[in-house]
Amino acid sequence: QVQLVEFGGDSVQPGGSLRLSCVASGFADSSSRMGWFRQAPGQEREGVAAINRYATTDYADSVEARFALSKDNVRGTLYLQMDNLRPEDTAMYYCAADPAMGGAYPSRQPSAYTYWGQGTQVTVSS
């Protein structure tokens, strides 16, 4: 059974930090493309950051230099470290996995992914 579960969303002030976790089970996340996406009310789901099995990463321009991906293959967990958060970062954040194309260049397109978590809410406000 394939499952992705996100943790770590919270309400923080601008300039604060959060670390999101995506715990994967039922597949080899170490050999999969994975990514973090976010969706605010009334907006399309957008790709935040993505990583392939070779640890190549791709970040959205809006988060580059502020967000960082990392993986713990032993624990089957994908992390998103988010620093210097801004109000426009407020959204539901989703983890996604693409086991079939793990060696391809990381994709920030939602259509590339087969499995999705249920999301964790990030709110940045003063």
Short mmCIF file of N, CA and C in Angstrom, two decimals:
data_model
loop_
_atom_site.label_atom_id
_atom_site.label_comp_id
_atom_site.label_asym_id
_atom_site.label_seq_id
_atom_site.Cartn_x
_atom_site.Cartn_y
_atom_site.Cartn_z
N GLN A 1 0.84 -1.18 0.00
CA GLN A 1 0.00 0.00 0.00
C GLN A 1 0.89 1.24 0.00
N VAL A 2 0.71 2.09 -1.00
CA VAL A 2 1.49 3.32 -1.12
C VAL A 2 0.83 4.41 -0.28
N GLN A 3 1.64 5.09 0.50
CA GLN A 3 1.11 6.15 1.34
C GLN A 3 2.15 7.24 1.53
N LEU A 4 1.70 8.48 1.47
CA LEU A 4 2.51 9.65 1.77
C LEU A 4 1.78 10.45 2.83
N VAL A 5 2.48 10.79 3.90
CA VAL A 5 1.89 11.54 5.00
C VAL A 5 2.77 12.73 5.32
N GLU A 6 2.19 13.93 5.29
CA GLU A 6 2.93 15.16 5.56
C GLU A 6 2.77 15.59 7.01
N PHE A 7 3.83 16.16 7.55
CA PHE A 7 3.83 16.72 8.89
C PHE A 7 4.57 18.05 8.88
N GLY A 8 4.33 18.87 9.86
CA GLY A 8 5.14 20.05 10.10
C GLY A 8 4.52 21.38 9.80
N GLY A 9 3.36 21.41 9.17
CA GLY A 9 2.71 22.67 8.89
C GLY A 9 2.29 23.37 10.17
N ASP A 10 2.33 24.71 10.15
CA ASP A 10 2.01 25.48 11.34
C ASP A 10 1.75 26.92 10.94
N SER A 11 1.42 27.73 11.92
CA SER A 11 1.26 29.17 11.72
C SER A 11 2.47 29.87 12.29
N VAL A 12 3.14 30.68 11.47
CA VAL A 12 4.36 31.37 11.88
C VAL A 12 4.32 32.82 11.42
N GLN A 13 5.18 33.64 12.00
CA GLN A 13 5.30 35.03 11.60
C GLN A 13 6.22 35.17 10.40
N PRO A 14 6.07 36.24 9.62
CA PRO A 14 7.01 36.46 8.52
C PRO A 14 8.45 36.44 9.01
N GLY A 15 9.31 35.82 8.22
CA GLY A 15 10.70 35.66 8.60
C GLY A 15 10.98 34.40 9.38
N GLY A 16 9.95 33.70 9.79
CA GLY A 16 10.12 32.47 10.55
C GLY A 16 10.46 31.29 9.67
N SER A 17 10.64 30.14 10.31
CA SER A 17 11.04 28.92 9.61
C SER A 17 10.14 27.75 9.99
N LEU A 18 10.00 26.83 9.06
CA LEU A 18 9.32 25.57 9.30
C LEU A 18 10.06 24.47 8.56
N ARG A 19 9.93 23.26 9.06
CA ARG A 19 10.48 22.09 8.38
C ARG A 19 9.35 21.10 8.16
N LEU A 20 8.99 20.89 6.90
CA LEU A 20 7.96 19.93 6.56
C LEU A 20 8.57 18.56 6.33
N SER A 21 7.83 17.53 6.72
CA SER A 21 8.26 16.16 6.53
C SER A 21 7.23 15.40 5.71
N CYS A 22 7.70 14.55 4.83
CA CYS A 22 6.84 13.65 4.06
C CYS A 22 7.33 12.24 4.30
N VAL A 23 6.54 11.46 5.00
CA VAL A 23 6.90 10.08 5.32
C VAL A 23 6.28 9.16 4.28
N ALA A 24 7.13 8.42 3.57
CA ALA A 24 6.68 7.56 2.49
C ALA A 24 6.71 6.10 2.92
N SER A 25 5.72 5.34 2.46
CA SER A 25 5.68 3.91 2.71
C SER A 25 5.04 3.21 1.53
N GLY A 26 5.37 1.94 1.35
CA GLY A 26 4.79 1.15 0.27
C GLY A 26 5.52 1.24 -1.05
N PHE A 27 6.59 2.01 -1.13
CA PHE A 27 7.40 2.11 -2.34
C PHE A 27 8.78 2.60 -1.95
N ALA A 28 9.71 2.48 -2.88
CA ALA A 28 11.09 2.90 -2.63
C ALA A 28 11.24 4.37 -2.98
N ASP A 29 11.09 5.22 -2.00
CA ASP A 29 11.19 6.65 -2.25
C ASP A 29 12.59 7.05 -2.69
N SER A 30 13.59 6.27 -2.33
CA SER A 30 14.96 6.58 -2.71
C SER A 30 15.19 6.46 -4.21
N SER A 31 14.36 5.72 -4.92
CA SER A 31 14.48 5.53 -6.36
C SER A 31 13.37 6.22 -7.13
N SER A 32 12.68 7.14 -6.51
CA SER A 32 11.54 7.83 -7.12
C SER A 32 11.81 9.32 -7.28
N ARG A 33 11.11 9.92 -8.24
CA ARG A 33 11.02 11.38 -8.24
C ARG A 33 10.00 11.77 -7.17
N MET A 34 10.31 12.81 -6.43
CA MET A 34 9.41 13.30 -5.41
C MET A 34 9.39 14.82 -5.45
N GLY A 35 8.35 15.38 -4.88
CA GLY A 35 8.27 16.82 -4.88
C GLY A 35 7.32 17.36 -3.84
N TRP A 36 7.47 18.65 -3.58
CA TRP A 36 6.55 19.40 -2.73
C TRP A 36 5.78 20.39 -3.60
N PHE A 37 4.49 20.44 -3.39
CA PHE A 37 3.60 21.35 -4.09
C PHE A 37 2.80 22.15 -3.08
N ARG A 38 2.23 23.26 -3.52
CA ARG A 38 1.39 24.03 -2.63
C ARG A 38 0.21 24.60 -3.40
N GLN A 39 -0.87 24.83 -2.68
CA GLN A 39 -2.07 25.37 -3.30
C GLN A 39 -2.78 26.27 -2.31
N ALA A 40 -2.96 27.52 -2.70
CA ALA A 40 -3.72 28.47 -1.93
C ALA A 40 -5.15 28.51 -2.45
N PRO A 41 -6.11 28.94 -1.63
CA PRO A 41 -7.51 28.99 -2.09
C PRO A 41 -7.67 29.80 -3.37
N GLY A 42 -8.38 29.23 -4.34
CA GLY A 42 -8.63 29.91 -5.60
C GLY A 42 -7.48 29.90 -6.58
N GLN A 43 -6.39 29.23 -6.25
CA GLN A 43 -5.23 29.19 -7.12
C GLN A 43 -4.92 27.76 -7.55
N GLU A 44 -4.16 27.64 -8.64
CA GLU A 44 -3.74 26.34 -9.10
C GLU A 44 -2.64 25.79 -8.21
N ARG A 45 -2.54 24.47 -8.20
CA ARG A 45 -1.46 23.84 -7.47
C ARG A 45 -0.14 24.10 -8.19
N GLU A 46 0.86 24.55 -7.46
CA GLU A 46 2.14 24.87 -8.07
C GLU A 46 3.26 24.04 -7.45
N GLY A 47 4.23 23.73 -8.27
CA GLY A 47 5.39 22.98 -7.81
C GLY A 47 6.36 23.88 -7.08
N VAL A 48 6.72 23.50 -5.87
CA VAL A 48 7.64 24.27 -5.04
C VAL A 48 9.07 23.78 -5.21
N ALA A 49 9.26 22.48 -5.08
CA ALA A 49 10.59 21.88 -5.16
C ALA A 49 10.45 20.42 -5.52
N ALA A 50 11.42 19.90 -6.28
CA ALA A 50 11.38 18.51 -6.71
C ALA A 50 12.77 17.91 -6.69
N ILE A 51 12.82 16.58 -6.56
CA ILE A 51 14.08 15.87 -6.49
C ILE A 51 13.94 14.51 -7.15
N ASN A 52 14.99 14.05 -7.84
CA ASN A 52 14.96 12.72 -8.44
C ASN A 52 15.83 11.76 -7.65
N ARG A 53 15.96 10.53 -8.16
CA ARG A 53 16.68 9.50 -7.42
C ARG A 53 18.17 9.79 -7.29
N TYR A 54 18.69 10.66 -8.16
CA TYR A 54 20.10 11.01 -8.11
C TYR A 54 20.36 12.27 -7.28
N ALA A 55 19.33 12.76 -6.62
CA ALA A 55 19.39 13.93 -5.76
C ALA A 55 19.53 15.24 -6.53
N THR A 56 19.24 15.21 -7.83
CA THR A 56 19.12 16.45 -8.58
C THR A 56 17.85 17.17 -8.13
N THR A 57 17.95 18.47 -7.92
CA THR A 57 16.82 19.24 -7.41
C THR A 57 16.43 20.36 -8.36
N ASP A 58 15.20 20.80 -8.23
CA ASP A 58 14.69 21.93 -8.99
C ASP A 58 13.73 22.70 -8.09
N TYR A 59 13.94 24.02 -7.98
CA TYR A 59 13.14 24.86 -7.11
C TYR A 59 12.42 25.92 -7.91
N ALA A 60 11.24 26.27 -7.46
CA ALA A 60 10.55 27.41 -8.03
C ALA A 60 11.33 28.69 -7.73
N ASP A 61 11.28 29.64 -8.66
CA ASP A 61 12.02 30.89 -8.47
C ASP A 61 11.61 31.60 -7.18
N SER A 62 10.35 31.48 -6.81
CA SER A 62 9.84 32.20 -5.65
C SER A 62 10.38 31.68 -4.32
N VAL A 63 10.94 30.47 -4.31
CA VAL A 63 11.41 29.88 -3.06
C VAL A 63 12.91 29.59 -3.07
N GLU A 64 13.55 29.69 -4.21
CA GLU A 64 14.97 29.39 -4.29
C GLU A 64 15.76 30.30 -3.34
N ALA A 65 16.71 29.71 -2.65
CA ALA A 65 17.55 30.36 -1.64
C ALA A 65 16.85 30.48 -0.29
N ARG A 66 15.57 30.15 -0.23
CA ARG A 66 14.86 30.15 1.04
C ARG A 66 14.44 28.75 1.47
N PHE A 67 14.10 27.90 0.51
CA PHE A 67 13.67 26.53 0.80
C PHE A 67 14.75 25.56 0.37
N ALA A 68 14.83 24.42 1.04
CA ALA A 68 15.81 23.40 0.70
C ALA A 68 15.26 22.01 0.93
N LEU A 69 15.43 21.14 -0.07
CA LEU A 69 15.02 19.75 0.03
C LEU A 69 16.13 18.90 0.62
N SER A 70 15.74 17.87 1.34
CA SER A 70 16.67 16.85 1.78
C SER A 70 15.91 15.55 1.96
N LYS A 71 16.63 14.43 1.92
CA LYS A 71 16.02 13.12 2.06
C LYS A 71 16.76 12.28 3.08
N ASP A 72 16.00 11.51 3.81
CA ASP A 72 16.55 10.51 4.71
C ASP A 72 16.03 9.17 4.20
N ASN A 73 16.85 8.47 3.42
CA ASN A 73 16.41 7.23 2.80
C ASN A 73 16.17 6.11 3.81
N VAL A 74 16.89 6.13 4.90
CA VAL A 74 16.70 5.11 5.93
C VAL A 74 15.31 5.24 6.54
N ARG A 75 14.89 6.46 6.80
CA ARG A 75 13.58 6.70 7.39
C ARG A 75 12.48 6.85 6.35
N GLY A 76 12.84 6.86 5.07
CA GLY A 76 11.86 7.04 4.01
C GLY A 76 11.15 8.37 4.08
N THR A 77 11.90 9.43 4.35
CA THR A 77 11.31 10.73 4.59
C THR A 77 11.93 11.80 3.70
N LEU A 78 11.09 12.62 3.11
CA LEU A 78 11.50 13.78 2.34
C LEU A 78 11.20 15.03 3.17
N TYR A 79 12.17 15.92 3.28
CA TYR A 79 12.02 17.13 4.08
C TYR A 79 12.02 18.37 3.19
N LEU A 80 11.33 19.39 3.63
CA LEU A 80 11.41 20.70 3.02
C LEU A 80 11.67 21.71 4.12
N GLN A 81 12.90 22.20 4.18
CA GLN A 81 13.26 23.25 5.12
C GLN A 81 12.88 24.59 4.52
N MET A 82 12.07 25.35 5.23
CA MET A 82 11.57 26.63 4.74
C MET A 82 12.03 27.72 5.68
N ASP A 83 12.85 28.63 5.17
CA ASP A 83 13.37 29.75 5.95
C ASP A 83 12.89 31.06 5.37
N ASN A 84 12.93 32.10 6.19
CA ASN A 84 12.51 33.43 5.77
C ASN A 84 11.15 33.40 5.10
N LEU A 85 10.20 32.81 5.78
CA LEU A 85 8.86 32.65 5.22
C LEU A 85 8.17 33.99 5.02
N ARG A 86 7.38 34.05 3.97
CA ARG A 86 6.63 35.24 3.60
C ARG A 86 5.13 34.95 3.62
N PRO A 87 4.30 35.97 3.78
CA PRO A 87 2.85 35.73 3.74
C PRO A 87 2.40 35.02 2.47
N GLU A 88 3.03 35.29 1.35
CA GLU A 88 2.64 34.65 0.10
C GLU A 88 3.00 33.17 0.05
N ASP A 89 3.74 32.68 1.03
CA ASP A 89 4.00 31.25 1.14
C ASP A 89 2.83 30.50 1.76
N THR A 90 1.85 31.21 2.26
CA THR A 90 0.70 30.59 2.89
C THR A 90 -0.05 29.71 1.89
N ALA A 91 -0.22 28.44 2.23
CA ALA A 91 -0.88 27.49 1.34
C ALA A 91 -0.96 26.13 2.03
N MET A 92 -1.73 25.24 1.43
CA MET A 92 -1.67 23.84 1.79
C MET A 92 -0.51 23.23 1.01
N TYR A 93 0.38 22.55 1.70
CA TYR A 93 1.55 21.95 1.08
C TYR A 93 1.37 20.45 0.96
N TYR A 94 1.63 19.92 -0.23
CA TYR A 94 1.44 18.51 -0.54
C TYR A 94 2.75 17.86 -0.96
N CYS A 95 2.92 16.63 -0.54
CA CYS A 95 4.03 15.80 -1.00
C CYS A 95 3.53 14.89 -2.11
N ALA A 96 4.37 14.63 -3.11
CA ALA A 96 4.01 13.78 -4.23
C ALA A 96 5.17 12.87 -4.62
N ALA A 97 4.84 11.71 -5.21
CA ALA A 97 5.85 10.75 -5.63
C ALA A 97 5.55 10.20 -7.00
N ASP A 98 6.62 9.92 -7.77
CA ASP A 98 6.53 9.35 -9.11
C ASP A 98 7.51 8.19 -9.18
N PRO A 99 7.13 7.00 -8.72
CA PRO A 99 8.06 5.87 -8.71
C PRO A 99 8.51 5.42 -10.09
N ALA A 100 7.72 5.64 -11.14
CA ALA A 100 8.02 5.11 -12.47
C ALA A 100 9.12 5.87 -13.19
N MET A 101 9.37 7.12 -12.82
CA MET A 101 10.33 7.95 -13.56
C MET A 101 11.36 8.56 -12.62
N GLY A 102 11.88 7.73 -11.75
CA GLY A 102 12.80 8.22 -10.74
C GLY A 102 14.07 8.83 -11.27
N GLY A 103 14.54 8.38 -12.44
CA GLY A 103 15.78 8.88 -12.99
C GLY A 103 15.64 10.10 -13.88
N ALA A 104 14.42 10.48 -14.18
CA ALA A 104 14.18 11.64 -15.02
C ALA A 104 14.49 12.92 -14.27
N TYR A 105 14.66 14.01 -15.03
CA TYR A 105 14.90 15.29 -14.38
C TYR A 105 13.73 15.63 -13.47
N PRO A 106 13.99 16.18 -12.28
CA PRO A 106 12.88 16.46 -11.36
C PRO A 106 11.84 17.38 -11.99
N SER A 107 10.59 17.07 -11.74
CA SER A 107 9.49 17.80 -12.33
C SER A 107 8.69 18.53 -11.26
N ARG A 108 8.33 19.77 -11.56
CA ARG A 108 7.45 20.54 -10.70
C ARG A 108 6.04 20.66 -11.27
N GLN A 109 5.72 19.77 -12.21
CA GLN A 109 4.38 19.71 -12.78
C GLN A 109 3.56 18.68 -12.03
N PRO A 110 2.40 19.06 -11.50
CA PRO A 110 1.57 18.09 -10.77
C PRO A 110 1.21 16.85 -11.57
N SER A 111 1.04 16.98 -12.90
CA SER A 111 0.64 15.86 -13.73
C SER A 111 1.69 14.76 -13.80
N ALA A 112 2.91 15.04 -13.40
CA ALA A 112 3.98 14.05 -13.45
C ALA A 112 3.90 13.04 -12.32
N TYR A 113 3.08 13.29 -11.34
CA TYR A 113 3.10 12.50 -10.12
C TYR A 113 1.88 11.60 -9.97
N THR A 114 2.15 10.42 -9.44
CA THR A 114 1.13 9.39 -9.30
C THR A 114 0.49 9.39 -7.91
N TYR A 115 1.29 9.61 -6.89
CA TYR A 115 0.83 9.50 -5.52
C TYR A 115 0.95 10.83 -4.80
N TRP A 116 -0.04 11.10 -3.97
CA TRP A 116 -0.12 12.36 -3.25
C TRP A 116 -0.49 12.15 -1.79
N GLY A 117 0.07 13.00 -0.94
CA GLY A 117 -0.37 13.05 0.43
C GLY A 117 -1.59 13.93 0.58
N GLN A 118 -2.08 14.03 1.80
CA GLN A 118 -3.29 14.80 2.06
C GLN A 118 -3.02 16.26 2.38
N GLY A 119 -1.78 16.62 2.58
CA GLY A 119 -1.42 18.01 2.76
C GLY A 119 -1.23 18.42 4.21
N THR A 120 -0.46 19.50 4.40
CA THR A 120 -0.27 20.11 5.69
C THR A 120 -0.29 21.62 5.51
N GLN A 121 -1.01 22.31 6.37
CA GLN A 121 -1.25 23.74 6.19
C GLN A 121 -0.10 24.57 6.73
N VAL A 122 0.36 25.52 5.92
CA VAL A 122 1.36 26.50 6.33
C VAL A 122 0.72 27.88 6.24
N THR A 123 0.75 28.61 7.34
CA THR A 123 0.19 29.95 7.39
C THR A 123 1.25 30.91 7.90
N VAL A 124 1.52 31.96 7.12
CA VAL A 124 2.52 32.96 7.48
C VAL A 124 1.82 34.30 7.60
N SER A 125 1.74 34.82 8.81
CA SER A 125 1.06 36.09 9.05
C SER A 125 1.59 36.73 10.32
N SER A 126 1.41 38.04 10.41
CA SER A 126 1.84 38.77 11.59
C SER A 126 0.73 38.92 12.61
#
